[in-house]
mmCIF file of C-alpha atoms in Angstrom:
data_model
loop_
_atom_site.group_PDB
_atom_site.id
_atom_site.type_symbol
_atom_site.label_atom_id
_atom_site.label_comp_id
_atom_site.label_asym_id
_atom_site.label_seq_id
_atom_site.Cartn_x
_atom_site.Cartn_y
_atom_site.Cartn_z
ATOM 1 C CA MET G 1 93.456 -64.429 -72.603
ATOM 2 C CA THR G 2 94.457 -61.787 -75.204
ATOM 3 C CA LYS G 3 96.916 -59.289 -74.205
ATOM 4 C CA PRO G 4 94.852 -56.031 -73.887
ATOM 5 C CA LEU G 5 92.590 -58.490 -71.189
ATOM 6 C CA TYR G 6 95.597 -59.275 -69.384
ATOM 7 C CA VAL G 7 96.135 -55.534 -69.042
ATOM 8 C CA ILE G 8 92.428 -54.689 -68.021
ATOM 9 C CA ALA G 9 92.806 -57.626 -65.486
ATOM 10 C CA ALA G 10 96.058 -56.073 -63.917
ATOM 11 C CA ILE G 11 94.203 -52.709 -63.589
ATOM 12 C CA CYS G 12 91.114 -53.999 -62.245
ATOM 13 C CA LEU G 13 93.312 -55.856 -59.340
ATOM 14 C CA TRP G 14 95.367 -52.752 -58.938
ATOM 15 C CA LEU G 15 92.254 -50.650 -57.976
ATOM 16 C CA PHE G 16 90.274 -53.092 -55.958
ATOM 17 C CA SER G 17 93.959 -53.363 -54.118
ATOM 18 C CA ALA G 18 93.944 -49.784 -53.957
ATOM 19 C CA CYS G 19 90.216 -49.114 -52.724
ATOM 20 C CA GLN G 20 91.318 -51.541 -50.037
ATOM 21 C CA SER G 21 93.810 -49.496 -49.145
ATOM 22 C CA ALA G 22 91.721 -46.139 -49.282
ATOM 23 C CA ASP G 23 88.641 -47.873 -47.069
ATOM 24 C CA TYR G 24 91.313 -49.534 -44.417
ATOM 25 C CA LYS G 25 90.741 -47.026 -41.098
ATOM 26 C CA TYR G 26 94.081 -48.001 -39.840
ATOM 27 C CA GLU G 27 96.199 -47.494 -43.238
ATOM 28 C CA ALA G 28 98.348 -44.471 -41.861
ATOM 29 C CA VAL G 29 100.172 -46.788 -38.920
ATOM 30 C CA TYR G 30 101.366 -49.388 -41.481
ATOM 31 C CA ARG G 31 103.407 -46.360 -43.730
ATOM 32 C CA ASN G 32 107.261 -46.585 -43.733
ATOM 33 C CA LEU G 33 106.911 -49.837 -41.634
ATOM 34 C CA PRO G 34 110.301 -51.520 -40.983
ATOM 35 C CA PHE G 35 109.287 -54.846 -41.332
ATOM 36 C CA ASP G 36 106.227 -56.882 -43.165
ATOM 37 C CA MET G 37 102.482 -57.246 -41.373
ATOM 38 C CA PRO G 38 99.201 -58.061 -42.455
ATOM 39 C CA ARG G 39 96.732 -55.494 -41.944
ATOM 40 C CA VAL G 40 94.665 -56.467 -38.510
ATOM 41 C CA GLU G 41 91.426 -57.425 -39.088
ATOM 42 C CA ALA G 42 88.260 -55.550 -37.606
ATOM 43 C CA PRO G 43 85.410 -57.490 -36.245
ATOM 44 C CA ARG G 44 81.913 -57.348 -37.904
ATOM 45 C CA PHE G 45 78.834 -57.210 -36.249
ATOM 46 C CA PRO G 46 75.190 -58.096 -37.844
ATOM 47 C CA ASP G 47 72.505 -54.905 -38.095
ATOM 48 C CA ARG G 48 70.992 -55.842 -35.010
ATOM 49 C CA THR G 49 70.842 -53.800 -31.791
ATOM 50 C CA VAL G 50 69.198 -54.666 -28.190
ATOM 51 C CA ASN G 51 69.163 -52.204 -25.350
ATOM 52 C CA LEU G 52 69.984 -53.038 -21.825
ATOM 53 C CA ALA G 53 67.149 -51.323 -20.366
ATOM 54 C CA GLU G 54 64.829 -53.965 -22.210
ATOM 55 C CA PHE G 55 66.138 -56.868 -19.879
ATOM 56 C CA ASN G 56 64.491 -55.188 -16.618
ATOM 57 C CA ALA G 57 68.235 -53.620 -15.933
ATOM 58 C CA VAL G 58 67.867 -50.607 -13.694
ATOM 59 C CA GLY G 59 70.754 -48.202 -13.967
ATOM 60 C CA ASN G 60 70.614 -46.635 -10.466
ATOM 61 C CA GLY G 61 73.734 -47.552 -9.130
ATOM 62 C CA GLU G 62 72.135 -49.769 -6.660
ATOM 63 C CA THR G 63 70.061 -53.032 -8.487
ATOM 64 C CA LEU G 64 72.328 -55.352 -9.656
ATOM 65 C CA CYS G 65 71.974 -55.715 -13.299
ATOM 66 C CA THR G 66 74.115 -58.838 -13.837
ATOM 67 C CA SER G 67 71.453 -61.444 -15.149
ATOM 68 C CA ALA G 68 69.847 -58.623 -17.392
ATOM 69 C CA PHE G 69 73.554 -58.252 -18.995
ATOM 70 C CA ALA G 70 73.729 -62.096 -19.417
ATOM 71 C CA ASP G 71 69.938 -62.485 -20.521
ATOM 72 C CA ALA G 72 70.714 -59.502 -23.461
ATOM 73 C CA ILE G 73 74.303 -60.829 -24.521
ATOM 74 C CA ASN G 74 72.542 -64.601 -24.638
ATOM 75 C CA THR G 75 69.872 -63.423 -26.770
ATOM 76 C CA LEU G 76 71.968 -61.436 -29.598
ATOM 77 C CA SER G 77 73.919 -64.625 -29.535
ATOM 78 C CA GLU G 78 70.863 -67.217 -30.177
ATOM 79 C CA GLN G 79 70.387 -64.511 -33.165
ATOM 80 C CA GLY G 80 73.753 -64.512 -34.519
ATOM 81 C CA GLY G 81 75.150 -61.327 -33.052
ATOM 82 C CA GLY G 82 74.401 -57.595 -33.000
ATOM 83 C CA HIS G 83 75.100 -54.638 -30.721
ATOM 84 C CA LEU G 84 74.264 -54.535 -27.242
ATOM 85 C CA VAL G 85 73.717 -50.709 -26.125
ATOM 86 C CA VAL G 86 73.768 -49.376 -22.535
ATOM 87 C CA PRO G 87 72.294 -46.287 -22.244
ATOM 88 C CA ALA G 88 73.082 -43.463 -19.792
ATOM 89 C CA GLY G 89 73.194 -44.811 -15.936
ATOM 90 C CA VAL G 90 75.251 -46.313 -13.546
ATOM 91 C CA TRP G 91 74.861 -50.017 -14.511
ATOM 92 C CA LEU G 92 76.193 -52.163 -11.089
ATOM 93 C CA THR G 93 76.622 -55.608 -11.951
ATOM 94 C CA GLY G 94 78.594 -58.677 -11.419
ATOM 95 C CA PRO G 95 80.991 -60.267 -14.103
ATOM 96 C CA ILE G 96 80.258 -60.132 -17.932
ATOM 97 C CA VAL G 97 80.983 -62.650 -20.087
ATOM 98 C CA LEU G 98 81.117 -61.997 -23.648
ATOM 99 C CA LYS G 99 80.383 -64.171 -26.284
ATOM 100 C CA SER G 100 81.126 -63.715 -30.184
ATOM 101 C CA ASN G 101 79.676 -61.531 -32.923
ATOM 102 C CA ILE G 102 78.608 -59.247 -29.794
ATOM 103 C CA ASP G 103 79.823 -55.365 -29.553
ATOM 104 C CA LEU G 104 79.043 -54.133 -25.759
ATOM 105 C CA HIS G 105 78.557 -50.675 -26.718
ATOM 106 C CA LEU G 106 78.188 -47.649 -23.976
ATOM 107 C CA GLU G 107 76.382 -44.174 -24.965
ATOM 108 C CA LYS G 108 77.488 -40.811 -23.448
ATOM 109 C CA GLY G 109 76.789 -40.928 -19.466
ATOM 110 C CA ALA G 110 76.854 -44.869 -19.362
ATOM 111 C CA VAL G 111 78.520 -46.135 -16.193
ATOM 112 C CA ILE G 112 79.223 -49.793 -15.932
ATOM 113 C CA LEU G 113 80.103 -50.421 -11.906
ATOM 114 C CA PHE G 114 81.279 -53.853 -11.142
ATOM 115 C CA SER G 115 80.204 -54.720 -7.559
ATOM 116 C CA PRO G 116 83.156 -54.890 -4.916
ATOM 117 C CA ASP G 117 80.922 -58.206 -3.858
ATOM 118 C CA VAL G 118 83.639 -60.617 -3.916
ATOM 119 C CA ASP G 119 81.289 -63.481 -3.569
ATOM 120 C CA LEU G 120 80.154 -62.707 -7.511
ATOM 121 C CA TYR G 121 83.693 -63.326 -8.381
ATOM 122 C CA PRO G 122 84.570 -67.579 -8.448
ATOM 123 C CA LEU G 123 87.508 -68.565 -8.822
ATOM 124 C CA VAL G 124 88.962 -69.913 -12.115
ATOM 125 C CA GLU G 125 91.786 -71.034 -13.863
ATOM 126 C CA THR G 126 93.604 -68.270 -15.545
ATOM 127 C CA VAL G 127 96.867 -67.055 -16.347
ATOM 128 C CA PHE G 128 98.388 -63.890 -14.298
ATOM 129 C CA GLU G 129 102.229 -62.706 -14.578
ATOM 130 C CA GLY G 130 102.682 -65.176 -17.397
ATOM 131 C CA LEU G 131 101.971 -68.168 -14.700
ATOM 132 C CA ASP G 132 99.172 -70.961 -15.229
ATOM 133 C CA THR G 133 97.261 -69.955 -11.793
ATOM 134 C CA ARG G 134 93.711 -69.409 -10.038
ATOM 135 C CA ARG G 135 92.341 -65.772 -9.552
ATOM 136 C CA CYS G 136 89.212 -64.567 -9.150
ATOM 137 C CA GLN G 137 86.841 -64.299 -12.139
ATOM 138 C CA SER G 138 87.378 -61.010 -14.128
ATOM 139 C CA PRO G 139 84.578 -58.429 -14.169
ATOM 140 C CA ILE G 140 84.663 -58.449 -18.073
ATOM 141 C CA SER G 141 85.986 -61.541 -19.815
ATOM 142 C CA ALA G 142 86.007 -63.372 -23.535
ATOM 143 C CA MET G 143 87.140 -66.923 -24.052
ATOM 144 C CA ASN G 144 87.841 -68.733 -27.425
ATOM 145 C CA ALA G 145 85.445 -66.034 -28.961
ATOM 146 C CA GLU G 146 85.613 -63.992 -32.633
ATOM 147 C CA ASN G 147 83.990 -60.652 -33.253
ATOM 148 C CA ILE G 148 83.796 -58.965 -30.245
ATOM 149 C CA ALA G 149 83.927 -55.975 -29.391
ATOM 150 C CA ILE G 150 83.740 -52.905 -26.460
ATOM 151 C CA THR G 151 83.573 -49.259 -27.828
ATOM 152 C CA GLY G 152 81.209 -46.104 -27.746
ATOM 153 C CA TYR G 153 82.091 -43.315 -24.485
ATOM 154 C CA GLY G 154 81.206 -44.880 -21.371
ATOM 155 C CA VAL G 155 82.938 -46.117 -18.655
ATOM 156 C CA LEU G 156 83.787 -49.305 -16.968
ATOM 157 C CA ASP G 157 84.580 -48.866 -13.362
ATOM 158 C CA GLY G 158 86.186 -52.322 -11.934
ATOM 159 C CA SER G 159 85.897 -50.737 -8.569
ATOM 160 C CA GLY G 160 89.369 -51.766 -7.736
ATOM 161 C CA ASP G 161 90.079 -49.746 -4.186
ATOM 162 C CA SER G 162 87.878 -52.467 -2.294
ATOM 163 C CA TRP G 163 90.531 -55.353 -3.804
ATOM 164 C CA ARG G 164 94.090 -53.325 -3.662
ATOM 165 C CA PRO G 165 96.505 -53.397 -0.803
ATOM 166 C CA VAL G 166 97.873 -50.159 -0.315
ATOM 167 C CA LYS G 167 101.703 -49.422 0.854
ATOM 168 C CA ARG G 168 101.325 -46.087 3.459
ATOM 169 C CA ASN G 169 104.318 -44.571 1.392
ATOM 170 C CA LYS G 170 102.148 -43.974 -1.630
ATOM 171 C CA MET G 171 99.523 -42.131 0.303
ATOM 172 C CA THR G 172 99.377 -38.233 1.897
ATOM 173 C CA ASP G 173 98.149 -38.301 5.207
ATOM 174 C CA GLY G 174 94.619 -37.738 4.530
ATOM 175 C CA GLN G 175 94.452 -40.380 2.354
ATOM 176 C CA TRP G 176 95.703 -42.482 4.820
ATOM 177 C CA LYS G 177 93.597 -41.900 7.311
ATOM 178 C CA SER G 178 90.572 -41.452 5.147
ATOM 179 C CA LEU G 179 91.581 -45.180 3.920
ATOM 180 C CA LEU G 180 91.871 -46.491 7.632
ATOM 181 C CA LYS G 181 88.465 -45.154 8.394
ATOM 182 C CA SER G 182 87.260 -47.301 5.692
ATOM 183 C CA GLY G 183 87.747 -50.799 7.437
ATOM 184 C CA GLY G 184 90.146 -53.099 6.603
ATOM 185 C CA VAL G 185 93.649 -54.287 8.159
ATOM 186 C CA VAL G 186 96.532 -52.830 8.378
ATOM 187 C CA ASP G 187 99.961 -55.642 8.820
ATOM 188 C CA GLU G 188 102.329 -55.199 12.160
ATOM 189 C CA SER G 189 104.584 -52.681 10.293
ATOM 190 C CA GLY G 190 101.913 -50.555 10.168
ATOM 191 C CA LYS G 191 102.739 -49.662 6.422
ATOM 192 C CA VAL G 192 100.171 -51.893 4.203
ATOM 193 C CA TRP G 193 96.569 -51.800 4.268
ATOM 194 C CA TYR G 194 94.855 -54.668 3.080
ATOM 195 C CA PRO G 195 90.879 -54.561 2.668
ATOM 196 C CA ASN G 196 90.302 -58.094 4.922
ATOM 197 C CA GLU G 197 92.135 -60.306 7.046
ATOM 198 C CA GLY G 198 91.890 -62.663 4.536
ATOM 199 C CA ALA G 199 93.918 -60.537 2.299
ATOM 200 C CA LEU G 200 96.346 -60.198 4.944
ATOM 201 C CA LYS G 201 96.303 -63.776 5.537
ATOM 202 C CA ALA G 202 97.379 -64.672 1.695
ATOM 203 C CA SER G 203 100.237 -62.012 1.818
ATOM 204 C CA ILE G 204 101.631 -63.904 4.863
ATOM 205 C CA LEU G 205 101.148 -67.437 3.215
ATOM 206 C CA THR G 206 102.492 -66.552 0.034
ATOM 207 C CA GLY G 207 105.678 -64.553 1.362
ATOM 208 C CA SER G 208 106.325 -67.139 4.223
ATOM 209 C CA LYS G 209 110.026 -69.417 3.154
ATOM 210 C CA GLU G 210 107.967 -72.293 4.624
ATOM 211 C CA LYS G 211 105.671 -73.642 1.962
ATOM 212 C CA ARG G 212 102.891 -75.681 2.251
ATOM 213 C CA GLU G 213 99.762 -77.347 0.529
ATOM 214 C CA ILE G 214 96.541 -74.303 0.972
ATOM 215 C CA SER G 215 92.738 -75.842 0.961
ATOM 216 C CA ASP G 216 90.122 -75.117 -1.389
ATOM 217 C CA SER G 217 88.314 -73.383 2.030
ATOM 218 C CA GLU G 218 91.220 -71.353 2.740
ATOM 219 C CA TRP G 219 91.661 -69.751 -0.609
ATOM 220 C CA GLU G 220 87.795 -68.878 -0.517
ATOM 221 C CA GLY G 221 88.617 -66.684 2.511
ATOM 222 C CA MET G 222 91.741 -65.248 0.844
ATOM 223 C CA LYS G 223 89.223 -64.209 -2.384
ATOM 224 C CA ARG G 224 90.731 -60.321 -2.198
ATOM 225 C CA TRP G 225 94.287 -61.580 -2.287
ATOM 226 C CA LEU G 226 93.228 -63.210 -5.566
ATOM 227 C CA ARG G 227 92.263 -60.410 -7.213
ATOM 228 C CA PRO G 228 91.580 -60.128 -10.926
ATOM 229 C CA VAL G 229 92.169 -58.089 -14.300
ATOM 230 C CA LEU G 230 89.478 -55.841 -15.121
ATOM 231 C CA LEU G 231 89.389 -57.329 -18.978
ATOM 232 C CA SER G 232 90.552 -60.630 -19.746
ATOM 233 C CA ILE G 233 90.288 -61.575 -23.527
ATOM 234 C CA VAL G 234 92.115 -65.082 -24.246
ATOM 235 C CA LYS G 235 92.242 -66.876 -27.189
ATOM 236 C CA SER G 236 89.848 -64.984 -29.029
ATOM 237 C CA LYS G 237 90.680 -63.211 -32.901
ATOM 238 C CA ARG G 238 89.163 -59.994 -34.197
ATOM 239 C CA VAL G 239 89.166 -58.176 -30.514
ATOM 240 C CA LEU G 240 88.114 -54.180 -30.706
ATOM 241 C CA LEU G 241 88.104 -51.673 -27.889
ATOM 242 C CA GLU G 242 87.213 -48.219 -29.031
ATOM 243 C CA GLY G 243 86.525 -45.032 -27.752
ATOM 244 C CA VAL G 244 85.302 -46.299 -23.997
ATOM 245 C CA THR G 245 87.348 -45.590 -20.826
ATOM 246 C CA PHE G 246 88.162 -48.723 -18.237
ATOM 247 C CA ARG G 247 89.180 -47.164 -14.946
ATOM 248 C CA ASN G 248 90.171 -48.401 -11.231
ATOM 249 C CA SER G 249 90.974 -52.408 -11.772
ATOM 250 C CA PRO G 250 91.662 -54.503 -9.100
ATOM 251 C CA SER G 251 94.855 -55.546 -10.684
ATOM 252 C CA TRP G 252 95.999 -55.142 -14.114
ATOM 253 C CA CYS G 253 93.656 -53.572 -16.160
ATOM 254 C CA LEU G 254 93.744 -54.842 -19.905
ATOM 255 C CA HIS G 255 94.812 -58.206 -20.360
ATOM 256 C CA PRO G 256 94.426 -59.627 -24.176
ATOM 257 C CA LEU G 257 96.246 -63.246 -23.803
ATOM 258 C CA SER G 258 97.028 -65.660 -27.189
ATOM 259 C CA CYS G 259 94.804 -63.350 -28.695
ATOM 260 C CA GLU G 260 94.921 -62.662 -32.815
ATOM 261 C CA ASP G 261 94.053 -59.625 -34.902
ATOM 262 C CA LEU G 262 93.365 -57.029 -31.533
ATOM 263 C CA THR G 263 92.858 -53.511 -32.007
ATOM 264 C CA LEU G 264 92.700 -50.768 -29.207
ATOM 265 C CA ASN G 265 91.811 -46.882 -30.516
ATOM 266 C CA GLY G 266 91.246 -44.102 -28.886
ATOM 267 C CA VAL G 267 90.983 -45.842 -25.602
ATOM 268 C CA LYS G 268 91.430 -44.280 -21.697
ATOM 269 C CA VAL G 269 92.851 -46.471 -19.067
ATOM 270 C CA PHE G 270 93.441 -45.171 -15.288
ATOM 271 C CA ASN G 271 94.293 -46.969 -12.280
ATOM 272 C CA PRO G 272 95.713 -44.539 -9.545
ATOM 273 C CA TRP G 273 98.952 -44.168 -8.987
ATOM 274 C CA TYR G 274 99.477 -46.257 -6.097
ATOM 275 C CA SER G 275 97.628 -49.030 -7.154
ATOM 276 C CA GLN G 276 99.437 -52.073 -6.588
ATOM 277 C CA ASN G 277 99.965 -54.338 -9.999
ATOM 278 C CA GLY G 278 98.057 -51.184 -11.837
ATOM 279 C CA ASP G 279 99.328 -52.058 -14.994
ATOM 280 C CA ALA G 280 97.388 -50.254 -17.942
ATOM 281 C CA LEU G 281 97.357 -52.165 -21.041
ATOM 282 C CA ASP G 282 99.388 -56.064 -20.836
ATOM 283 C CA VAL G 283 99.399 -57.615 -24.590
ATOM 284 C CA GLU G 284 100.491 -61.534 -24.162
ATOM 285 C CA SER G 285 101.413 -63.630 -26.726
ATOM 286 C CA CYS G 286 99.030 -61.906 -28.986
ATOM 287 C CA LYS G 287 99.811 -61.895 -32.966
ATOM 288 C CA ASN G 288 98.675 -58.545 -35.116
ATOM 289 C CA VAL G 289 97.892 -55.897 -32.580
ATOM 290 C CA VAL G 290 97.330 -52.225 -33.106
ATOM 291 C CA VAL G 291 97.349 -49.955 -30.091
ATOM 292 C CA THR G 292 96.642 -45.880 -31.373
ATOM 293 C CA ASN G 293 95.357 -42.499 -30.052
ATOM 294 C CA SER G 294 94.828 -44.160 -26.796
ATOM 295 C CA LEU G 295 95.861 -42.063 -23.089
ATOM 296 C CA PHE G 296 97.025 -44.647 -20.363
ATOM 297 C CA ASP G 297 97.520 -43.358 -17.026
ATOM 298 C CA ALA G 298 98.967 -46.364 -14.197
ATOM 299 C CA GLY G 299 100.047 -47.391 -11.109
ATOM 300 C CA ASP G 300 102.385 -49.719 -12.805
ATOM 301 C CA ASP G 301 103.731 -50.459 -16.257
ATOM 302 C CA ALA G 302 101.893 -48.777 -18.845
ATOM 303 C CA ILE G 303 101.879 -50.154 -22.733
ATOM 304 C CA CYS G 304 103.550 -53.610 -21.780
ATOM 305 C CA ILE G 305 104.429 -56.507 -24.269
ATOM 306 C CA LYS G 306 104.476 -59.994 -22.519
ATOM 307 C CA SER G 307 104.811 -63.834 -23.466
ATOM 308 C CA GLY G 308 104.837 -65.926 -20.318
ATOM 309 C CA LYS G 309 106.892 -66.749 -17.503
ATOM 310 C CA ASP G 310 109.784 -69.298 -16.998
ATOM 311 C CA ALA G 311 108.883 -73.174 -17.673
ATOM 312 C CA ASP G 312 104.941 -72.024 -18.347
ATOM 313 C CA GLY G 313 105.897 -69.467 -20.775
ATOM 314 C CA ARG G 314 108.284 -71.502 -22.764
ATOM 315 C CA ARG G 315 105.600 -74.483 -22.506
ATOM 316 C CA ARG G 316 103.302 -72.228 -24.091
ATOM 317 C CA GLY G 317 105.538 -71.372 -26.720
ATOM 318 C CA GLU G 318 103.350 -68.195 -27.968
ATOM 319 C CA PRO G 319 105.882 -64.994 -29.058
ATOM 320 C CA CYS G 320 104.465 -61.534 -28.904
ATOM 321 C CA GLU G 321 104.530 -60.368 -32.461
ATOM 322 C CA ASN G 322 103.377 -57.954 -34.761
ATOM 323 C CA VAL G 323 102.389 -54.968 -32.883
ATOM 324 C CA LEU G 324 102.156 -51.136 -33.659
ATOM 325 C CA VAL G 325 101.662 -48.780 -30.871
ATOM 326 C CA LYS G 326 101.472 -45.326 -32.421
ATOM 327 C CA ASN G 327 100.545 -41.710 -31.038
ATOM 328 C CA ASN G 328 99.481 -42.858 -27.592
ATOM 329 C CA THR G 329 100.215 -40.550 -24.428
ATOM 330 C CA VAL G 330 101.285 -42.026 -21.004
ATOM 331 C CA LEU G 331 100.942 -40.177 -17.641
ATOM 332 C CA HIS G 332 102.114 -41.837 -14.284
ATOM 333 C CA GLY G 333 103.287 -45.544 -14.756
ATOM 334 C CA HIS G 334 106.678 -47.414 -13.881
ATOM 335 C CA GLY G 335 107.162 -47.634 -17.676
ATOM 336 C CA GLY G 336 105.432 -46.053 -20.815
ATOM 337 C CA PHE G 337 106.511 -48.587 -23.227
ATOM 338 C CA VAL G 338 107.975 -51.708 -21.697
ATOM 339 C CA VAL G 339 108.952 -55.308 -23.100
ATOM 340 C CA GLY G 340 108.768 -58.129 -20.243
ATOM 341 C CA SER G 341 109.588 -59.236 -17.736
ATOM 342 C CA GLU G 342 107.494 -61.711 -18.375
ATOM 343 C CA MET G 343 108.761 -62.726 -22.107
ATOM 344 C CA SER G 344 109.887 -66.477 -22.109
ATOM 345 C CA GLY G 345 107.574 -67.082 -25.373
ATOM 346 C CA GLY G 346 109.728 -64.524 -27.010
ATOM 347 C CA VAL G 347 108.915 -60.699 -28.735
ATOM 348 C CA ARG G 348 109.402 -60.183 -32.264
ATOM 349 C CA ASN G 349 108.338 -57.368 -34.755
ATOM 350 C CA VAL G 350 107.514 -54.420 -32.386
ATOM 351 C CA TYR G 351 107.107 -50.775 -33.857
ATOM 352 C CA VAL G 352 106.584 -47.711 -31.296
ATOM 353 C CA ALA G 353 106.146 -44.351 -32.799
ATOM 354 C CA ASP G 354 104.754 -40.799 -32.297
ATOM 355 C CA CYS G 355 104.022 -41.398 -28.182
ATOM 356 C CA THR G 356 104.377 -38.901 -25.532
ATOM 357 C CA PHE G 357 105.564 -39.988 -21.831
ATOM 358 C CA ILE G 358 104.639 -37.210 -19.387
ATOM 359 C CA GLY G 359 105.628 -37.971 -15.583
ATOM 360 C CA THR G 360 106.662 -41.564 -16.141
ATOM 361 C CA ASP G 361 109.063 -43.192 -14.260
ATOM 362 C CA VAL G 362 110.744 -45.055 -17.150
ATOM 363 C CA GLY G 363 110.062 -43.978 -20.857
ATOM 364 C CA LEU G 364 111.365 -47.554 -22.578
ATOM 365 C CA ARG G 365 111.788 -50.160 -20.204
ATOM 366 C CA PHE G 366 113.183 -53.660 -21.130
ATOM 367 C CA LYS G 367 113.364 -56.251 -18.726
ATOM 368 C CA SER G 368 113.677 -59.870 -18.093
ATOM 369 C CA THR G 369 116.038 -62.043 -15.566
ATOM 370 C CA ARG G 370 118.692 -64.686 -16.280
ATOM 371 C CA GLY G 371 117.514 -68.013 -17.461
ATOM 372 C CA ARG G 372 113.745 -67.035 -18.021
ATOM 373 C CA GLY G 373 114.367 -67.697 -22.009
ATOM 374 C CA GLY G 374 112.781 -65.916 -24.706
ATOM 375 C CA VAL G 375 114.315 -63.821 -27.563
ATOM 376 C CA VAL G 376 113.691 -60.029 -28.273
ATOM 377 C CA GLU G 377 114.164 -58.839 -31.400
ATOM 378 C CA ASN G 378 112.751 -56.496 -34.583
ATOM 379 C CA VAL G 379 112.343 -53.790 -31.799
ATOM 380 C CA TYR G 380 111.904 -50.209 -33.601
ATOM 381 C CA VAL G 381 111.073 -46.885 -31.259
ATOM 382 C CA ASP G 382 110.521 -43.646 -33.421
ATOM 383 C CA ASN G 383 109.982 -39.957 -32.469
ATOM 384 C CA ILE G 384 109.325 -40.600 -28.942
ATOM 385 C CA ASN G 385 108.533 -37.421 -26.712
ATOM 386 C CA MET G 386 109.344 -37.442 -22.970
ATOM 387 C CA ILE G 387 108.847 -34.727 -20.531
ATOM 388 C CA ASN G 388 109.690 -35.031 -16.550
ATOM 389 C CA LEU G 389 111.021 -38.715 -16.668
ATOM 390 C CA SER G 390 112.899 -40.084 -13.591
ATOM 391 C CA LEU G 391 115.244 -42.029 -16.266
ATOM 392 C CA ILE G 392 115.624 -40.516 -20.139
ATOM 393 C CA ARG G 393 117.813 -40.028 -22.719
ATOM 394 C CA ILE G 394 116.761 -36.905 -24.284
ATOM 395 C CA SER G 395 117.537 -36.730 -28.566
ATOM 396 C CA GLU G 396 116.511 -33.538 -30.223
ATOM 397 C CA PRO G 397 112.964 -33.294 -30.511
ATOM 398 C CA THR G 398 110.542 -33.545 -33.366
ATOM 399 C CA ARG G 399 107.032 -33.143 -33.774
ATOM 400 C CA PRO G 400 104.780 -35.886 -34.730
ATOM 401 C CA GLU G 401 102.756 -35.247 -37.206
ATOM 402 C CA PRO G 402 98.723 -36.668 -36.024
ATOM 403 C CA ILE G 403 97.334 -39.654 -37.301
ATOM 404 C CA SER G 404 93.947 -39.388 -39.398
ATOM 405 C CA TYR G 405 91.849 -42.276 -39.878
ATOM 406 C CA ALA G 406 88.980 -40.373 -41.309
#
């Protein structure tokens, strides 16, 4: 190749790279990044659309649409994937399982309301609080999938109030009286409400110093205690959550585990401030993650980075790495941005910037316990605005520049 051709080839390569950067939606997040990190890949979907209403679904909030969701997802999957549109309405359903190449798109006015009927949620092998365990199947889940998304403008409601125990000191007198009238049982102290006798029994058994084997039939009767996370996405690649609202989860709200190329943009998460284990987002053992322009209001930690607990976490040995958290707002929450306490697989390469924490208990929270193992390294925090927090250290405030992805 002659010298002029070398020059032309170099110019073409430079122009191609420049165009790629210009077209990349999240390029602004990578500016002045203190460590090297590949661009997170977004999912791509075939130009194919089906509407949930085409599968005999009725959006009246009373008719169960579990089969309609499954039929629509299976139909799209058999055709190679595409967009499943959920129109305006209240769509009552049991668990939804996403498959590869599916975008679940909620139009304005669409509410996916997950049924409080515990019989719809079988016990499954899963991971919770960093340990291998059994819990009820999550209302919405995916396993070993690629190119999946939940997008749009609607709401996914986990009916969490029917699952969670509630402490008396976290409610007003009026709220507590209303809760008691709804049913359920109260423990001997009169300080904790449980949704049914089975949940109370499970609490007593798991808290007892005298450990014993619990039979499958006993666990079936205590399923309310084994409350699931609202969204569980495991061992999946190219995952997008954008625009939608998640609320009222039985336990943690969003739990991506062992995923790669994960994007959350413009998402809202609301769990009641009194909700036990009501974390908003727990990113566990994931690689290449972007969390931007989102709002979190939680009953526990808000934006949390994890990588497994004790022996189970060390055996998995998957760090949570390459995580960008930028331009997010946290309201209620035990911590605005949190690492741990389950971090036995390690955490590295995390950049948190231009976030605002208003009324959270703690702004930045790093927690573990002796002997847990794991190394936390390369965590950078910049330009955080914290207002009305219980424990904060304030430096001279600066005004963050808004991020534009246009």
